[in-house]
PDB file of C-alpha atoms in Angstrom:
ATOM      1  CA  GLY A   1     -18.779 -73.497  39.356  1.00 32.00           C
ATOM      2  CA  GLY A   2     -16.631 -74.387  36.394  1.00 34.00           C
ATOM      3  CA  ARG A   3     -15.739 -72.030  33.542  1.00 34.00           C
ATOM      4  CA  GLY A   4     -18.709 -69.959  32.547  1.00 37.00           C
ATOM      5  CA  GLY A   5     -20.796 -71.826  35.072  1.00 39.00           C
ATOM      6  CA  GLY A   6     -24.275 -70.433  35.431  1.00 45.00           C
ATOM      7  CA  ARG A   7     -23.363 -66.795  34.898  1.00 46.00           C
ATOM      8  CA  GLY A   8     -26.512 -64.736  35.229  1.00 46.00           C
ATOM      9  CA  MET A   9     -28.532 -67.923  35.607  1.00 49.00           C
ATOM     10  CA  LYS A  10     -28.400 -68.256  39.370  1.00 51.00           C
ATOM     11  CA  GLY A  11     -31.451 -68.440  41.570  1.00 47.00           C
ATOM     12  CA  GLY A  12     -33.104 -71.763  40.737  1.00 45.00           C
ATOM     13  CA  ALA A  13     -36.521 -70.501  41.796  1.00 51.00           C
ATOM     14  CA  LYS A  14     -36.621 -67.839  39.097  1.00 81.00           C
ATOM     15  CA  VAL A  15     -35.747 -70.157  36.226  1.00 90.00           C
ATOM     16  CA  LEU A  16     -38.448 -72.476  34.947  1.00 93.00           C
ATOM     17  CA  ILE A  17     -37.438 -75.524  32.918  1.00 95.00           C
ATOM     18  CA  GLU A  18     -40.092 -76.714  30.496  1.00 96.00           C
ATOM     19  CA  PRO A  19     -39.868 -79.766  28.253  1.00 97.00           C
ATOM     20  CA  HIS A  20     -39.628 -78.945  24.541  1.00 98.00           C
ATOM     21  CA  ARG A  21     -41.854 -80.940  22.191  1.00 97.00           C
ATOM     22  CA  PHE A  22     -38.714 -82.932  21.271  1.00 98.00           C
ATOM     23  CA  GLY A  23     -37.891 -85.419  24.034  1.00 97.00           C
ATOM     24  CA  GLY A  24     -34.590 -84.712  25.782  1.00 98.00           C
ATOM     25  CA  VAL A  25     -34.677 -81.012  24.839  1.00 98.00           C
ATOM     26  CA  TYR A  26     -35.810 -78.337  27.303  1.00 98.00           C
ATOM     27  CA  ILE A  27     -36.514 -74.620  27.401  1.00 97.00           C
ATOM     28  CA  ALA A  28     -35.238 -72.467  30.262  1.00 96.00           C
ATOM     29  CA  LYS A  29     -37.615 -69.576  30.936  1.00 94.00           C
ATOM     30  CA  GLY A  30     -37.129 -66.572  33.140  1.00 86.00           C
ATOM     31  CA  THR A  31     -33.614 -65.833  31.938  1.00 62.00           C
ATOM     32  CA  GLY A  32     -34.595 -62.827  29.850  1.00 80.00           C
ATOM     33  CA  ALA A  33     -34.821 -64.592  26.504  1.00 85.00           C
ATOM     34  CA  ASP A  34     -35.865 -68.256  26.593  1.00 93.00           C
ATOM     35  CA  ALA A  35     -32.858 -70.549  26.209  1.00 96.00           C
ATOM     36  CA  LEU A  36     -32.688 -73.997  24.647  1.00 97.00           C
ATOM     37  CA  VAL A  37     -31.029 -76.404  27.112  1.00 98.00           C
ATOM     38  CA  THR A  38     -30.142 -80.078  27.559  1.00 98.00           C
ATOM     39  CA  LYS A  39     -29.820 -81.984  30.840  1.00 98.00           C
ATOM     40  CA  ASN A  40     -26.115 -82.145  31.710  1.00 98.00           C
ATOM     41  CA  MET A  41     -24.899 -85.763  31.789  1.00 97.00           C
ATOM     42  CA  VAL A  42     -21.818 -84.593  33.698  1.00 97.00           C
ATOM     43  CA  PRO A  43     -23.147 -82.130  36.304  1.00 96.00           C
ATOM     44  CA  GLY A  44     -20.660 -79.529  37.467  1.00 96.00           C
ATOM     45  CA  GLU A  45     -18.762 -79.390  34.194  1.00 96.00           C
ATOM     46  CA  ALA A  46     -19.100 -77.284  31.065  1.00 97.00           C
ATOM     47  CA  VAL A  47     -17.781 -78.712  27.787  1.00 97.00           C
ATOM     48  CA  TYR A  48     -16.898 -75.488  25.942  1.00 96.00           C
ATOM     49  CA  GLY A  49     -17.566 -72.669  28.425  1.00 96.00           C
ATOM     50  CA  GLU A  50     -21.338 -72.714  27.920  1.00 97.00           C
ATOM     51  CA  LYS A  51     -23.673 -71.412  30.628  1.00 96.00           C
ATOM     52  CA  ARG A  52     -25.093 -73.912  33.099  1.00 96.00           C
ATOM     53  CA  ILE A  53     -28.343 -73.651  35.031  1.00 95.00           C
ATOM     54  CA  SER A  54     -29.037 -75.533  38.256  1.00 94.00           C
ATOM     55  CA  VAL A  55     -32.642 -76.149  39.216  1.00 93.00           C
ATOM     56  CA  GLU A  56     -34.167 -77.940  42.199  1.00 92.00           C
ATOM     57  CA  GLU A  57     -36.529 -80.665  40.997  1.00 89.00           C
ATOM     58  CA  ASN A  58     -38.239 -82.623  43.786  1.00 89.00           C
ATOM     59  CA  ASP A  59     -35.465 -81.622  46.225  1.00 92.00           C
ATOM     60  CA  VAL A  60     -32.808 -82.848  43.789  1.00 93.00           C
ATOM     61  CA  LYS A  61     -30.419 -80.464  42.035  1.00 94.00           C
ATOM     62  CA  VAL A  62     -30.542 -80.952  38.260  1.00 96.00           C
ATOM     63  CA  GLU A  63     -28.149 -79.133  35.955  1.00 97.00           C
ATOM     64  CA  TYR A  64     -28.884 -78.022  32.401  1.00 98.00           C
ATOM     65  CA  ARG A  65     -26.519 -76.638  29.757  1.00 98.00           C
ATOM     66  CA  VAL A  66     -27.475 -73.819  27.406  1.00 97.00           C
ATOM     67  CA  TRP A  67     -27.481 -74.972  23.762  1.00 98.00           C
ATOM     68  CA  ASN A  68     -26.598 -71.946  21.665  1.00 97.00           C
ATOM     69  CA  PRO A  69     -28.130 -71.910  18.145  1.00 98.00           C
ATOM     70  CA  PHE A  70     -25.302 -69.650  16.945  1.00 97.00           C
ATOM     71  CA  ARG A  71     -22.856 -72.454  17.742  1.00 96.00           C
ATOM     72  CA  SER A  72     -24.868 -75.499  16.683  1.00 97.00           C
ATOM     73  CA  LYS A  73     -26.698 -76.146  13.398  1.00 97.00           C
ATOM     74  CA  LEU A  74     -28.983 -78.642  15.105  1.00 98.00           C
ATOM     75  CA  ALA A  75     -29.931 -76.134  17.824  1.00 98.00           C
ATOM     76  CA  ALA A  76     -30.515 -73.521  15.093  1.00 98.00           C
ATOM     77  CA  ALA A  77     -32.861 -75.938  13.295  1.00 98.00           C
ATOM     78  CA  ILE A  78     -34.779 -76.626  16.519  1.00 98.00           C
ATOM     79  CA  VAL A  79     -35.129 -72.929  17.365  1.00 97.00           C
ATOM     80  CA  GLY A  80     -36.044 -72.304  13.711  1.00 97.00           C
ATOM     81  CA  GLY A  81     -39.058 -74.571  14.127  1.00 96.00           C
ATOM     82  CA  VAL A  82     -38.018 -77.752  12.304  1.00 98.00           C
ATOM     83  CA  ASP A  83     -40.854 -80.296  12.313  1.00 97.00           C
ATOM     84  CA  ASN A  84     -38.835 -83.244  13.609  1.00 98.00           C
ATOM     85  CA  ILE A  85     -35.180 -83.995  14.380  1.00 98.00           C
ATOM     86  CA  TRP A  86     -35.696 -87.782  14.639  1.00 98.00           C
ATOM     87  CA  ILE A  87     -33.253 -87.885  17.557  1.00 98.00           C
ATOM     88  CA  ALA A  88     -34.746 -88.728  20.940  1.00 98.00           C
ATOM     89  CA  PRO A  89     -33.824 -90.316  24.277  1.00 98.00           C
ATOM     90  CA  GLY A  90     -32.509 -93.817  23.490  1.00 98.00           C
ATOM     91  CA  SER A  91     -31.661 -93.058  19.829  1.00 98.00           C
ATOM     92  CA  LYS A  92     -28.533 -94.364  18.132  1.00 98.00           C
ATOM     93  CA  VAL A  93     -27.071 -91.534  16.054  1.00 98.00           C
ATOM     94  CA  LEU A  94     -24.220 -91.376  13.535  1.00 98.00           C
ATOM     95  CA  TYR A  95     -22.860 -87.827  13.664  1.00 98.00           C
ATOM     96  CA  LEU A  96     -20.669 -86.973  10.652  1.00 98.00           C
ATOM     97  CA  GLY A  97     -18.490 -83.873  11.031  1.00 98.00           C
ATOM     98  CA  ALA A  98     -18.306 -83.942  14.810  1.00 98.00           C
ATOM     99  CA  ALA A  99     -15.512 -81.309  15.013  1.00 97.00           C
ATOM    100  CA  SER A 100     -14.452 -80.765  18.651  1.00 97.00           C
ATOM    101  CA  GLY A 101     -17.727 -82.163  19.970  1.00 98.00           C
ATOM    102  CA  THR A 102     -19.577 -79.065  21.222  1.00 97.00           C
ATOM    103  CA  SER A 103     -22.822 -79.981  19.429  1.00 98.00           C
ATOM    104  CA  VAL A 104     -22.190 -83.698  19.924  1.00 98.00           C
ATOM    105  CA  SER A 105     -22.125 -83.172  23.700  1.00 98.00           C
ATOM    106  CA  HIS A 106     -25.701 -81.818  23.564  1.00 98.00           C
ATOM    107  CA  VAL A 107     -26.833 -84.702  21.352  1.00 98.00           C
ATOM    108  CA  ALA A 108     -25.262 -87.047  23.933  1.00 98.00           C
ATOM    109  CA  ASP A 109     -27.238 -85.301  26.707  1.00 98.00           C
ATOM    110  CA  LEU A 110     -30.368 -85.621  24.574  1.00 98.00           C
ATOM    111  CA  VAL A 111     -30.117 -89.368  23.756  1.00 98.00           C
ATOM    112  CA  GLY A 112     -29.049 -90.096  27.345  1.00 98.00           C
ATOM    113  CA  GLU A 113     -27.563 -93.243  28.883  1.00 97.00           C
ATOM    114  CA  GLU A 114     -29.648 -95.548  26.695  1.00 98.00           C
ATOM    115  CA  GLY A 115     -28.607 -93.864  23.442  1.00 98.00           C
ATOM    116  CA  ILE A 116     -25.323 -93.796  21.537  1.00 98.00           C
ATOM    117  CA  VAL A 117     -23.644 -91.115  19.420  1.00 98.00           C
ATOM    118  CA  TYR A 118     -21.041 -92.365  16.942  1.00 98.00           C
ATOM    119  CA  ALA A 119     -19.090 -89.156  16.296  1.00 98.00           C
ATOM    120  CA  VAL A 120     -16.897 -89.112  13.179  1.00 98.00           C
ATOM    121  CA  GLU A 121     -14.268 -86.392  12.703  1.00 98.00           C
ATOM    122  CA  PHE A 122     -11.317 -86.603  10.306  1.00 97.00           C
ATOM    123  CA  SER A 123      -9.255 -83.666  11.553  1.00 96.00           C
ATOM    124  CA  HIS A 124      -6.930 -84.629  14.401  1.00 96.00           C
ATOM    125  CA  ARG A 125      -6.845 -81.349  16.308  1.00 96.00           C
ATOM    126  CA  PRO A 126     -10.607 -81.070  16.992  1.00 97.00           C
ATOM    127  CA  GLY A 127     -10.553 -84.858  17.261  1.00 97.00           C
ATOM    128  CA  ARG A 128      -8.486 -84.553  20.455  1.00 97.00           C
ATOM    129  CA  ASP A 129     -11.161 -82.372  22.065  1.00 98.00           C
ATOM    130  CA  LEU A 130     -13.817 -84.821  20.886  1.00 98.00           C
ATOM    131  CA  ILE A 131     -11.980 -87.737  22.518  1.00 98.00           C
ATOM    132  CA  ASN A 132     -11.593 -85.787  25.777  1.00 97.00           C
ATOM    133  CA  MET A 133     -15.300 -84.935  25.832  1.00 98.00           C
ATOM    134  CA  ALA A 134     -16.137 -88.620  25.255  1.00 98.00           C
ATOM    135  CA  LYS A 135     -14.100 -89.702  28.280  1.00 97.00           C
ATOM    136  CA  LYS A 136     -16.844 -88.292  30.504  1.00 96.00           C
ATOM    137  CA  ARG A 137     -19.812 -88.933  28.194  1.00 97.00           C
ATOM    138  CA  THR A 138     -19.567 -92.675  27.800  1.00 97.00           C
ATOM    139  CA  ASN A 139     -22.430 -92.772  25.287  1.00 98.00           C
ATOM    140  CA  VAL A 140     -20.185 -91.000  22.742  1.00 98.00           C
ATOM    141  CA  ILE A 141     -17.953 -93.187  20.545  1.00 98.00           C
ATOM    142  CA  PRO A 142     -15.335 -90.867  18.994  1.00 98.00           C
ATOM    143  CA  ILE A 143     -14.145 -92.033  15.557  1.00 98.00           C
ATOM    144  CA  ILE A 144     -11.171 -90.163  14.063  1.00 98.00           C
ATOM    145  CA  GLU A 145     -11.568 -91.306  10.460  1.00 98.00           C
ATOM    146  CA  ASP A 146     -12.554 -90.009   7.031  1.00 98.00           C
ATOM    147  CA  ALA A 147     -16.335 -90.193   6.621  1.00 98.00           C
ATOM    148  CA  ARG A 148     -15.668 -90.995   2.929  1.00 98.00           C
ATOM    149  CA  GLN A 149     -14.352 -94.395   4.026  1.00 98.00           C
ATOM    150  CA  PRO A 150     -17.009 -95.936   6.280  1.00 98.00           C
ATOM    151  CA  LEU A 151     -15.472 -99.406   6.020  1.00 98.00           C
ATOM    152  CA  LYS A 152     -12.564 -98.149   8.135  1.00 98.00           C
ATOM    153  CA  TYR A 153     -14.842 -97.753  11.164  1.00 98.00           C
ATOM    154  CA  ARG A 154     -17.469-100.423  10.562  1.00 98.00           C
ATOM    155  CA  MET A 155     -16.068-102.488  13.449  1.00 97.00           C
ATOM    156  CA  LEU A 156     -17.001 -99.689  15.888  1.00 97.00           C
ATOM    157  CA  MET A 157     -20.537 -99.222  14.563  1.00 98.00           C
ATOM    158  CA  SER A 158     -23.986-100.650  15.052  1.00 97.00           C
ATOM    159  CA  MET A 159     -27.006 -99.802  12.882  1.00 98.00           C
ATOM    160  CA  VAL A 160     -28.329 -96.342  13.686  1.00 98.00           C
ATOM    161  CA  ASP A 161     -31.743 -94.649  13.788  1.00 98.00           C
ATOM    162  CA  CYS A 162     -30.529 -91.315  12.437  1.00 98.00           C
ATOM    163  CA  ILE A 163     -27.572 -89.756  10.618  1.00 98.00           C
ATOM    164  CA  PHE A 164     -26.755 -86.122  11.362  1.00 98.00           C
ATOM    165  CA  ALA A 165     -24.257 -84.605   8.919  1.00 98.00           C
ATOM    166  CA  ASP A 166     -22.396 -81.319   8.942  1.00 97.00           C
ATOM    167  CA  VAL A 167     -19.268 -82.091   6.938  1.00 95.00           C
ATOM    168  CA  ALA A 168     -19.134 -78.958   4.718  1.00 91.00           C
ATOM    169  CA  GLN A 169     -17.695 -80.857   1.741  1.00 94.00           C
ATOM    170  CA  PRO A 170     -18.775 -80.545  -1.911  1.00 94.00           C
ATOM    171  CA  ASP A 171     -19.529 -84.291  -2.027  1.00 96.00           C
ATOM    172  CA  GLN A 172     -21.460 -84.277   1.252  1.00 96.00           C
ATOM    173  CA  ALA A 173     -24.549 -85.942  -0.260  1.00 96.00           C
ATOM    174  CA  ARG A 174     -22.441 -88.867  -1.482  1.00 96.00           C
ATOM    175  CA  ILE A 175     -20.679 -89.135   1.897  1.00 97.00           C
ATOM    176  CA  VAL A 176     -24.034 -89.353   3.692  1.00 97.00           C
ATOM    177  CA  GLY A 177     -25.268 -91.856   1.092  1.00 97.00           C
ATOM    178  CA  ILE A 178     -22.420 -94.330   1.555  1.00 98.00           C
ATOM    179  CA  ASN A 179     -22.673 -94.118   5.343  1.00 98.00           C
ATOM    180  CA  ALA A 180     -26.424 -94.703   5.155  1.00 98.00           C
ATOM    181  CA  GLN A 181     -25.887 -97.800   2.976  1.00 97.00           C
ATOM    182  CA  HIS A 182     -23.708 -99.294   5.676  1.00 98.00           C
ATOM    183  CA  PHE A 183     -25.228 -98.083   8.913  1.00 98.00           C
ATOM    184  CA  LEU A 184     -28.690 -96.470   8.598  1.00 98.00           C
ATOM    185  CA  LYS A 185     -31.610 -98.782   9.189  1.00 98.00           C
ATOM    186  CA  ASN A 186     -34.421 -98.910   6.617  1.00 97.00           C
ATOM    187  CA  ASP A 187     -36.999 -96.267   7.450  1.00 97.00           C
ATOM    188  CA  GLY A 188     -34.338 -94.474   9.502  1.00 98.00           C
ATOM    189  CA  HIS A 189     -33.894 -90.714   9.200  1.00 98.00           C
ATOM    190  CA  PHE A 190     -31.322 -88.103   8.280  1.00 98.00           C
ATOM    191  CA  VAL A 191     -30.667 -84.481   9.218  1.00 98.00           C
ATOM    192  CA  ILE A 192     -28.185 -82.747   6.920  1.00 97.00           C
ATOM    193  CA  SER A 193     -26.782 -79.246   7.230  1.00 97.00           C
ATOM    194  CA  ILE A 194     -25.919 -77.830   3.798  1.00 96.00           C
ATOM    195  CA  LYS A 195     -23.584 -74.855   3.450  1.00 95.00           C
ATOM    196  CA  ALA A 196     -24.261 -73.440  -0.016  1.00 94.00           C
ATOM    197  CA  ASN A 197     -20.856 -71.928  -0.769  1.00 92.00           C
ATOM    198  CA  CYS A 198     -19.062 -75.154   0.221  1.00 94.00           C
ATOM    199  CA  ILE A 199     -20.824 -76.994  -2.559  1.00 94.00           C
ATOM    200  CA  ASP A 200     -20.897 -74.339  -5.283  1.00 94.00           C
ATOM    201  CA  SER A 201     -19.894 -70.755  -4.583  1.00 93.00           C
ATOM    202  CA  THR A 202     -21.012 -69.624  -8.074  1.00 95.00           C
ATOM    203  CA  ALA A 203     -24.683 -70.674  -7.814  1.00 94.00           C
ATOM    204  CA  SER A 204     -27.454 -69.130  -5.714  1.00 94.00           C
ATOM    205  CA  PRO A 205     -28.008 -70.846  -2.348  1.00 94.00           C
ATOM    206  CA  ALA A 206     -31.556 -71.849  -3.348  1.00 94.00           C
ATOM    207  CA  ALA A 207     -30.248 -73.550  -6.503  1.00 95.00           C
ATOM    208  CA  VAL A 208     -27.551 -75.376  -4.523  1.00 94.00           C
ATOM    209  CA  PHE A 209     -30.076 -76.636  -1.951  1.00 93.00           C
ATOM    210  CA  ALA A 210     -32.412 -77.882  -4.719  1.00 95.00           C
ATOM    211  CA  LYS A 211     -29.551 -79.724  -6.439  1.00 95.00           C
ATOM    212  CA  GLU A 212     -28.469 -81.379  -3.179  1.00 93.00           C
ATOM    213  CA  VAL A 213     -32.026 -82.503  -2.445  1.00 94.00           C
ATOM    214  CA  LYS A 214     -32.141 -84.093  -5.906  1.00 95.00           C
ATOM    215  CA  LYS A 215     -28.872 -85.953  -5.212  1.00 95.00           C
ATOM    216  CA  LEU A 216     -30.301 -87.238  -1.935  1.00 95.00           C
ATOM    217  CA  GLN A 217     -33.445 -88.481  -3.684  1.00 95.00           C
ATOM    218  CA  GLU A 218     -31.289 -90.453  -6.115  1.00 96.00           C
ATOM    219  CA  MET A 219     -29.735 -92.292  -3.145  1.00 95.00           C
ATOM    220  CA  GLN A 220     -33.025 -93.529  -1.663  1.00 95.00           C
ATOM    221  CA  PHE A 221     -33.414 -90.639   0.745  1.00 97.00           C
ATOM    222  CA  ARG A 222     -36.843 -89.057   0.917  1.00 96.00           C
ATOM    223  CA  PRO A 223     -36.510 -85.400   1.974  1.00 96.00           C
ATOM    224  CA  LEU A 224     -39.502 -84.375   4.087  1.00 96.00           C
ATOM    225  CA  GLU A 225     -38.624 -80.783   4.961  1.00 96.00           C
ATOM    226  CA  GLN A 226     -36.043 -78.089   4.421  1.00 96.00           C
ATOM    227  CA  ILE A 227     -35.455 -74.952   6.495  1.00 96.00           C
ATOM    228  CA  THR A 228     -32.879 -72.178   6.307  1.00 96.00           C
ATOM    229  CA  LEU A 229     -30.884 -71.328   9.412  1.00 97.00           C
ATOM    230  CA  GLU A 230     -31.249 -67.535   9.337  1.00 96.00           C
ATOM    231  CA  PRO A 231     -30.466 -65.574  11.466  1.00 97.00           C
ATOM    232  CA  TYR A 232     -28.032 -68.056  13.041  1.00 97.00           C
ATOM    233  CA  GLU A 233     -26.132 -69.038   9.889  1.00 96.00           C
ATOM    234  CA  ARG A 234     -25.960 -67.390   6.454  1.00 95.00           C
ATOM    235  CA  ASP A 235     -26.805 -69.436   3.354  1.00 95.00           C
ATOM    236  CA  HIS A 236     -27.253 -72.660   5.284  1.00 96.00           C
ATOM    237  CA  ALA A 237     -30.183 -75.034   5.052  1.00 96.00           C
ATOM    238  CA  VAL A 238     -31.068 -78.126   7.023  1.00 97.00           C
ATOM    239  CA  VAL A 239     -32.769 -80.936   5.120  1.00 97.00           C
ATOM    240  CA  VAL A 240     -34.573 -83.642   7.091  1.00 97.00           C
ATOM    241  CA  GLY A 241     -36.104 -86.842   5.802  1.00 97.00           C
ATOM    242  CA  SER A 242     -36.322 -90.625   5.803  1.00 97.00           C
ATOM    243  CA  TYR A 243     -34.211 -93.365   4.236  1.00 98.00           C
ATOM    244  CA  ARG A 244     -35.582 -96.274   2.202  1.00 95.00           C
ATOM    245  CA  PRO A 245     -39.004 -95.616   3.706  1.00 91.00           C
ATOM    246  CA  LEU A 246     -41.209 -98.673   4.138  1.00 85.00           C
ATOM    247  CA  LYS A 247     -44.098 -98.746   1.685  1.00 77.00           C
ATOM    248  CA  THR A 248     -47.288 -97.649   3.413  1.00 68.00           C
ATOM    249  CA  LYS A 249     -50.587 -99.097   2.274  1.00 59.00           C
ATOM    250  CA  LYS A 250     -52.800 -96.550   0.554  1.00 60.00           C
TER     251      LYS A 250
END
């Protein structure tokens, strides 16, 4: 096994893999606590030292990677019981704030061969790790650019079904808005992780979240739900919703 490969997760018979209600996400049972996992697109390799679990399915070995909610806002939202993530097998996703690609690698597993993850990260050092991860996961397009300037990477993009954002910038709502204008299809969806003290360290987290939701509404986003990420992150919320929703007949 590779680094951290399957420690304490050996013995395929004892571990049961069950599909989560979100397509492309699974739950590994029988490992003590249930673990959230994704099907490894690159079997035999960990991306960031995460645990791997091999299971025999119809006489074929299938490998899953543990998706730790303490290391991924999206995993924390899923474990926290978010209603919908709007990312599924085959989805095209624009991921803003990709960092070194640990979370992105799980989103890539989730959307699978038919999906695409456009992963934008401005900082060059994590960007190198992101590029290396994308060499093996060919459904990841790494984009080392400033998410405030979407025109710089429009040549690499197609329209997307969902924007996931975790950029931890005070003007995050505006950043998501301008990217949505260019790349998010009408009636597409967004999942935004908001870190209260990044936006305003003097206001209460609840007040910050409310203000951000209002900003999103002004940019044709329709927030549908909001959850906090306790106990995985302090003073973080994830807001999920739709963009320029199509009018439904009453």
